[in-house]
Amino acid sequence: MEKVKKVLIVGGGIAGLTAAIALKRSGIESHVVEKSADWSVYGVGIIQPSNALRALRSIGLGDLCLADGRGFNGWRFCDANGAVLAEAAAFSVAGPGYPAANGITRPALHKILTEAVLRQETPVSLGVTVESLEDTGDRVNVSFTNGESGRYDLVIGADGAYSKIRGMLFGDAVRPRYTGQGVWRYNFPRPKDFDWGCMYFGKQSKAGLVPLTEQAMYLFLVTAEQGNPRMVTDQLAVLLRERMQEYGGLLGELRELVTDPTAVVYRPMEVVMLPQPWHRGRVLLIGDAAHSGTPHLAEGAAMAIEDSIVLAEMLDGATSIESTLNAFWARRSPRAQLVYETGIQLGEWEQAEWRGEPAAGAAYNEAFANAYAVLSEPI
Ligand SMILES: Cc1cc2nc3c(=O)[nH]c(=O)nc-3n(C[C@H](O)[C@H](O)[C@H](O)COP(=O)(O)OP(=O)(O)OC[C@H]3O[C@@H](n4cnc5c(N)ncnc54)[C@H](O)[C@@H]3O)c2cc1C
């Protein structure tokens, strides 16, 4: 097999951009097409656990994330009024000088990734997607929605949980499923001494505060939302305040600051897992397009970044595309599956507890500890 030299990446999100960066480091050129014309992301935060920092560090981006985010070393677990029940250091595998985790705004992370891609002169086409794919065995012929076309050695679908590329390969049988929970997020000023993540356990919900920058932190509130309701956009601040009623202390004070509906980000938790190898011929899915879980472990983006790094390493020197992509799946799917299954399980236990019917076998600490022990292992 000739070396993979030219790759099309569909989707300019975390998976697609880190793939372009990692591939370039392996000497493989790519072209990114992103369907959004303005290429923007929403303004709340993301947690980068230690395996994400380790992966980003390996492609030269870890220090930039730390500089633009706020590192922290563990979590305090509190009741709904903020009384601390326990605290635990987060797992730490990113190496010397690195905190265990980092909070960063999604726009700051997006800027780091887009600037790295543009700096390495990877072509990016905005407002464009794939119209059709023809895999001829030794190449993929692609036509785009802007009327252009191209020939590639490999096509990577990094187009998120509602992946169009997944639909083209595998049809509509695999689609995201709602898990019964939603997540509300809002940014606040960060008190100077607020330097760990904090989780607050209510009777109907779970909240968290995460350091984001020197000045800011963000709230996430996980609630059960029966039937996956569509939230009315201009009511989002009122709806979030209502759901924060059971909290006192700092969260009670913060509740009164939730006034701007345009700054509330609500997302239903939806999950999707491609059961078979994540490729057909020369077209491969990575990131949320192949495996998207609930955010309970804060590992979705981490999995996408790890996918990119492992793929670039395996394509470098690959002798057969089919066996390389099969081996890629065999190497990546156990970790992705663990994150997927653990995330669903944690959400089910929480919902049972909030209904007043706690699951007999619920073992949150063990589930987190088991997942993070595996994720600490080298990729
Ligand atoms: C509420 C919530 C909180 C989360 N918190 C965390 C966290 O704290 N830590 C963490 O690691 N993960 C977290 N995640 C998960 C994380 O956001 C995702 O796993 C990550 O964004 C996946 O990246 P991706 O690039 O695969 O997909 P996406 O981020 O969805 O990016 C896909 C990209 O493809 C583009 N696109 C879509 N369709 C097409 C098309 N047809 N053609 C071209 N382009 C297309 C999109 O515009 C987008 O730019 C959270 C998720 C949710 C819902």
XYZ file of C-alpha atoms and ligand atoms in Angstrom:
432
model
C 0.000 0.000 0.000
C 1.198 3.516 -0.770
C 1.560 5.748 2.270
C -1.551 7.745 3.157
C -0.620 11.248 2.008
C -3.824 13.220 1.546
C -6.760 13.092 3.964
C -10.120 14.838 3.941
C -11.451 15.749 7.398
C -15.173 16.478 7.546
C -15.885 18.672 10.592
C -13.744 21.401 12.125
C -14.547 20.678 15.787
C -12.300 19.205 18.473
C -11.890 15.826 16.751
C -11.350 17.216 13.254
C -8.904 19.924 14.258
C -6.804 17.713 16.517
C -6.752 15.120 13.717
C -5.390 17.732 11.272
C -2.716 18.719 13.807
C -1.692 15.167 14.722
C -1.639 14.037 11.069
C 0.614 16.935 10.100
C 3.048 15.871 12.824
C 3.107 12.443 11.128
C 3.831 14.093 7.775
C 0.287 13.608 6.412
C -1.510 16.522 4.746
C -5.208 17.115 5.248
C -8.040 19.341 4.060
C -10.752 20.315 6.560
C -14.327 21.069 5.485
C -16.599 22.632 8.098
C -20.280 23.167 7.406
C -20.621 26.218 9.637
C -19.654 29.379 7.767
C -18.672 31.341 10.895
C -16.890 28.387 12.608
C -17.892 29.558 16.097
C -18.585 27.620 19.292
C -20.813 28.478 22.252
C -19.343 30.391 25.155
C -19.338 28.102 28.194
C -16.631 25.864 29.560
C -15.207 22.413 29.219
C -13.257 20.283 31.688
C -9.992 18.848 30.395
C -9.183 15.861 32.590
C -5.617 14.674 32.888
C -5.656 12.245 29.951
C -6.883 15.110 27.716
C -4.030 17.305 28.947
C -1.551 14.476 28.368
C -2.824 14.035 24.804
C -2.793 17.774 24.066
C 0.699 18.077 25.519
C 1.903 15.353 23.152
C 0.877 17.467 20.142
C 2.307 20.686 21.529
C -0.954 22.268 22.723
C -1.025 21.471 26.451
C 0.794 24.605 27.622
C -1.468 26.819 25.501
C -4.567 25.286 27.131
C -3.126 25.848 30.597
C -2.233 29.454 29.743
C -5.766 30.223 28.555
C -7.622 28.124 31.153
C -7.457 27.510 34.870
C -5.818 24.358 36.172
C -7.189 22.654 39.268
C -6.223 19.567 41.203
C -9.371 17.949 42.512
C -12.999 18.054 43.516
C -14.913 18.973 46.643
C -18.220 17.158 47.108
C -20.861 19.186 48.933
C -24.482 19.045 49.997
C -27.015 21.368 48.396
C -26.088 24.173 50.816
C -22.370 23.931 50.156
C -21.245 22.012 53.265
C -18.223 19.962 52.210
C -18.850 16.207 52.561
C -15.615 14.935 51.046
C -12.815 15.909 48.743
C -10.616 13.988 46.356
C -7.610 14.754 44.203
C -8.267 14.177 40.503
C -6.116 11.647 38.652
C -2.945 13.163 37.296
C -0.998 11.678 34.397
C -0.060 14.665 32.224
C 3.442 14.947 33.616
C 5.552 17.336 35.680
C 4.288 20.889 36.041
C 0.771 19.995 34.953
C -2.346 20.313 37.120
C -4.651 17.302 37.343
C -7.349 19.018 35.276
C -7.976 22.254 33.419
C -11.123 24.305 32.951
C -11.173 26.276 29.693
C -13.824 28.113 27.699
C -14.854 26.379 24.504
C -14.032 29.516 22.451
C -10.504 29.620 23.963
C -9.936 25.944 23.106
C -11.379 26.491 19.627
C -9.005 29.439 19.093
C -5.985 27.349 20.141
C -6.974 24.551 17.746
C -7.931 26.764 14.781
C -4.763 28.849 15.095
C -2.634 25.704 15.157
C -4.368 24.371 12.037
C -4.051 27.668 10.174
C -0.401 28.069 11.284
C 0.493 24.710 9.744
C -1.246 25.888 6.542
C -3.839 23.114 6.411
C -6.534 24.250 3.962
C -9.923 24.812 5.628
C -13.153 25.302 3.667
C -15.921 26.948 5.692
C -19.630 26.712 4.929
C -18.918 23.523 2.961
C -19.725 19.862 3.391
C -19.611 16.616 1.463
C -22.218 16.056 -1.231
C -21.152 12.521 -2.202
C -18.401 9.950 -1.597
C -17.178 7.273 -4.011
C -14.685 4.780 -2.574
C -12.820 3.202 -5.514
C -10.673 0.942 -3.322
C -7.442 2.891 -3.749
C -8.893 6.429 -3.347
C -12.081 8.236 -2.321
C -13.591 10.634 -4.840
C -15.479 13.389 -3.049
C -17.804 16.060 -4.346
C -18.556 19.060 -2.159
C -21.608 21.270 -1.725
C -19.695 24.240 -3.212
C -19.399 22.403 -6.542
C -15.741 21.453 -6.077
C -14.370 17.915 -5.903
C -11.248 16.091 -4.742
C -9.479 12.707 -4.480
C -8.235 11.521 -1.103
C -6.417 8.507 0.352
C -8.671 8.602 3.413
C -11.790 10.480 4.522
C -12.317 11.120 8.248
C -15.845 11.898 9.416
C -15.377 14.118 12.482
C -18.782 15.715 12.111
C -20.236 15.127 15.561
C -23.021 13.064 17.083
C -25.421 13.797 14.193
C -22.759 12.793 11.654
C -23.795 12.976 8.031
C -20.812 10.803 7.101
C -22.011 8.081 9.524
C -25.398 8.195 7.814
C -23.745 7.860 4.377
C -21.763 4.804 5.543
C -24.158 2.990 7.840
C -27.617 4.456 7.206
C -29.967 5.874 9.820
C -30.153 2.826 12.112
C -27.522 4.289 14.460
C -28.854 7.566 15.817
C -28.394 9.539 19.065
C -30.674 8.449 21.921
C -31.894 10.780 24.685
C -30.963 9.520 28.174
C -33.503 11.495 30.232
C -31.101 14.147 31.554
C -30.127 17.629 30.427
C -27.268 19.972 31.300
C -27.580 23.708 31.987
C -24.497 25.895 31.957
C -23.761 29.525 32.898
C -20.582 31.526 33.538
C -19.935 33.517 36.718
C -17.093 35.586 38.202
C -14.732 33.287 40.122
C -14.047 34.049 43.793
C -10.236 34.169 44.236
C -10.151 31.208 46.619
C -12.323 29.028 44.374
C -9.504 26.902 43.008
C -10.913 23.339 42.915
C -13.914 21.925 41.123
C -16.983 21.569 43.371
C -19.983 19.251 43.026
C -23.234 19.865 44.888
C -25.783 17.114 45.379
C -29.433 18.145 45.461
C -32.443 15.855 45.806
C -33.598 16.475 42.222
C -30.382 17.452 40.469
C -26.595 17.725 40.634
C -24.614 20.951 40.212
C -20.958 21.693 39.666
C -18.725 24.765 39.616
C -15.524 24.633 37.586
C -12.667 27.191 37.482
C -12.348 28.555 33.914
C -9.911 31.493 33.952
C -8.392 33.763 36.600
C -11.642 35.726 36.575
C -14.336 33.209 35.654
C -15.870 29.869 36.565
C -18.821 28.020 35.110
C -21.829 26.268 36.534
C -23.195 23.007 35.209
C -26.522 21.779 36.483
C -27.677 18.264 35.583
C -31.453 17.715 35.727
C -33.960 15.068 34.696
C -36.119 16.403 31.856
C -38.887 14.024 30.981
C -39.597 13.574 27.272
C -36.670 15.704 26.051
C -38.634 18.974 26.069
C -37.680 21.852 23.810
C -36.660 24.713 26.126
C -38.030 28.142 25.170
C -34.969 30.235 24.387
C -36.040 33.516 25.946
C -37.109 31.671 29.126
C -33.796 29.911 29.705
C -32.704 32.127 32.633
C -36.061 31.660 34.399
C -35.984 27.905 33.788
C -32.430 27.577 35.134
C -33.251 29.669 38.228
C -36.284 27.461 38.904
C -34.101 24.357 38.748
C -31.575 25.892 41.141
C -34.205 26.488 43.845
C -33.114 23.541 45.957
C -29.610 25.000 46.425
C -28.446 27.409 49.148
C -25.067 28.843 50.080
C -22.899 29.989 47.158
C -25.198 28.375 44.583
C -28.179 30.159 46.128
C -26.355 33.477 45.729
C -25.303 32.649 42.178
C -28.882 31.748 41.258
C -29.839 35.417 41.618
C -27.154 36.340 39.062
C -28.715 34.146 36.351
C -30.495 36.879 34.424
C -29.361 36.641 30.797
C -31.232 33.963 28.815
C -28.767 34.277 25.927
C -25.907 33.241 28.255
C -27.636 30.024 29.390
C -26.560 26.975 27.393
C -28.907 23.994 27.687
C -28.140 20.625 26.089
C -30.071 17.350 26.380
C -27.816 14.361 27.042
C -27.816 12.170 23.954
C -25.681 9.126 23.315
C -24.645 7.163 20.264
C -22.193 4.284 19.776
C -21.347 2.720 16.458
C -21.342 -0.987 17.262
C -19.037 -2.165 14.469
C -15.581 -0.960 13.319
C -15.748 2.770 12.742
C -14.840 2.624 9.058
C -15.995 1.327 5.710
C -13.240 1.032 3.150
C -11.330 4.304 3.223
C -13.896 6.320 5.185
C -13.490 6.442 8.983
C -15.439 8.045 11.835
C -13.781 9.519 14.943
C -14.911 11.534 17.985
C -18.610 12.037 18.641
C -19.443 10.787 15.136
C -18.395 7.281 16.245
C -19.019 7.396 20.007
C -20.788 10.072 21.993
C -21.606 9.557 25.661
C -23.074 11.578 28.498
C -20.719 14.209 29.976
C -20.693 12.650 33.486
C -17.011 11.720 33.176
C -16.108 14.905 31.224
C -14.339 12.662 28.725
C -16.026 13.211 25.324
C -13.526 15.715 23.974
C -10.708 13.780 25.606
C -11.757 10.657 23.663
C -11.911 12.664 20.425
C -8.391 14.022 20.963
C -7.016 10.588 21.842
C -8.638 9.155 18.680
C -6.797 11.734 16.579
C -3.426 11.074 18.131
C -3.667 7.292 17.922
C -4.888 7.463 14.316
C -2.011 9.709 13.211
C 0.483 7.400 14.909
C -1.011 4.282 13.278
C -1.268 5.796 9.785
C 2.391 6.765 9.916
C 4.020 3.740 8.304
C 0.759 1.831 7.726
C 1.040 -0.955 5.170
C -2.672 -1.747 4.709
C -5.527 0.674 5.156
C -8.047 -2.040 6.096
C -5.881 -3.682 8.738
C -4.750 -0.298 10.101
C -8.332 0.944 10.512
C -9.389 -2.369 12.054
C -6.456 -2.147 14.460
C -7.368 1.479 15.216
C -10.873 0.402 16.193
C -9.576 -2.510 18.280
C -7.287 -0.113 20.144
C -9.750 2.748 20.645
C -13.114 1.094 21.147
C -12.526 -0.370 24.652
C -11.780 3.100 26.072
C -14.644 4.749 24.164
C -17.004 1.947 25.217
C -15.976 2.305 28.870
C -16.677 6.056 28.824
C -19.975 5.460 27.010
C -21.240 2.716 29.340
C -20.055 4.336 32.567
C -21.635 7.648 31.577
C -24.996 6.032 30.869
C -24.855 4.039 34.099
C -24.078 7.103 36.229
C -27.002 8.957 34.686
C -29.391 6.053 35.303
C -28.375 5.796 38.963
C -28.872 9.539 39.422
C -32.305 9.520 37.841
C -33.384 6.570 40.010
C -32.174 8.427 43.108
C -34.007 11.625 42.141
C -37.208 9.598 41.669
C -36.781 8.348 45.239
C -35.986 4.788 44.086
C -32.209 4.486 44.528
C -30.699 1.587 42.601
C -29.531 -1.201 44.929
C -26.213 -1.656 43.147
C -25.393 2.028 42.656
C -21.660 2.469 43.256
C -20.677 5.926 42.019
C -17.209 6.037 43.564
C -16.241 2.655 42.156
C -17.546 3.593 38.705
C -15.515 6.814 38.606
C -12.428 5.140 40.088
C -12.574 2.245 37.641
C -13.017 4.507 34.608
C -10.249 6.912 35.582
C -7.868 4.041 36.410
C -8.296 2.725 32.860
C -8.097 6.206 31.312
C -4.867 6.866 33.194
C -3.248 4.040 31.210
C -1.259 5.085 28.138
C -3.352 5.356 24.978
C -23.379 19.328 28.067
C -22.064 18.766 27.603
C -20.923 18.947 28.373
C -19.706 18.391 27.986
N -18.608 18.574 28.759
C -17.434 18.003 28.413
C -16.277 18.172 29.212
O -16.333 18.851 30.251
N -15.125 17.548 28.840
C -15.053 16.791 27.697
O -13.972 16.239 27.376
N -16.138 16.643 26.896
C -17.304 17.229 27.221
N -18.398 17.094 26.409
C -18.284 16.303 25.167
C -17.615 17.114 24.042
O -18.260 18.348 23.855
C -17.685 16.312 22.748
O -17.306 14.988 22.974
C -16.749 16.936 21.699
O -17.202 18.220 21.361
C -16.705 16.051 20.463
O -15.972 16.696 19.461
P -16.238 16.356 17.924
O -15.278 17.202 17.175
O -16.245 14.886 17.745
O -17.738 16.809 17.643
P -18.349 18.273 17.640
O -17.802 19.071 18.764
O -19.830 18.105 17.544
O -17.800 18.932 16.298
C -18.288 18.532 15.042
C -17.926 19.606 14.027
O -18.352 19.175 12.749
C -19.127 20.175 12.120
N -20.083 19.486 11.251
C -21.239 18.864 11.603
N -21.807 18.301 10.527
C -20.996 18.561 9.475
C -21.024 18.245 8.106
N -22.031 17.513 7.576
N -20.030 18.678 7.311
C -18.997 19.410 7.812
N -18.915 19.747 9.115
C -19.893 19.323 9.930
C -19.766 20.932 13.261
O -20.169 22.238 12.863
C -18.618 20.946 14.271
O -17.717 21.988 14.020
C -19.629 17.650 26.776
C -20.767 17.474 25.983
C -21.964 18.040 26.392
C -23.189 17.844 25.521
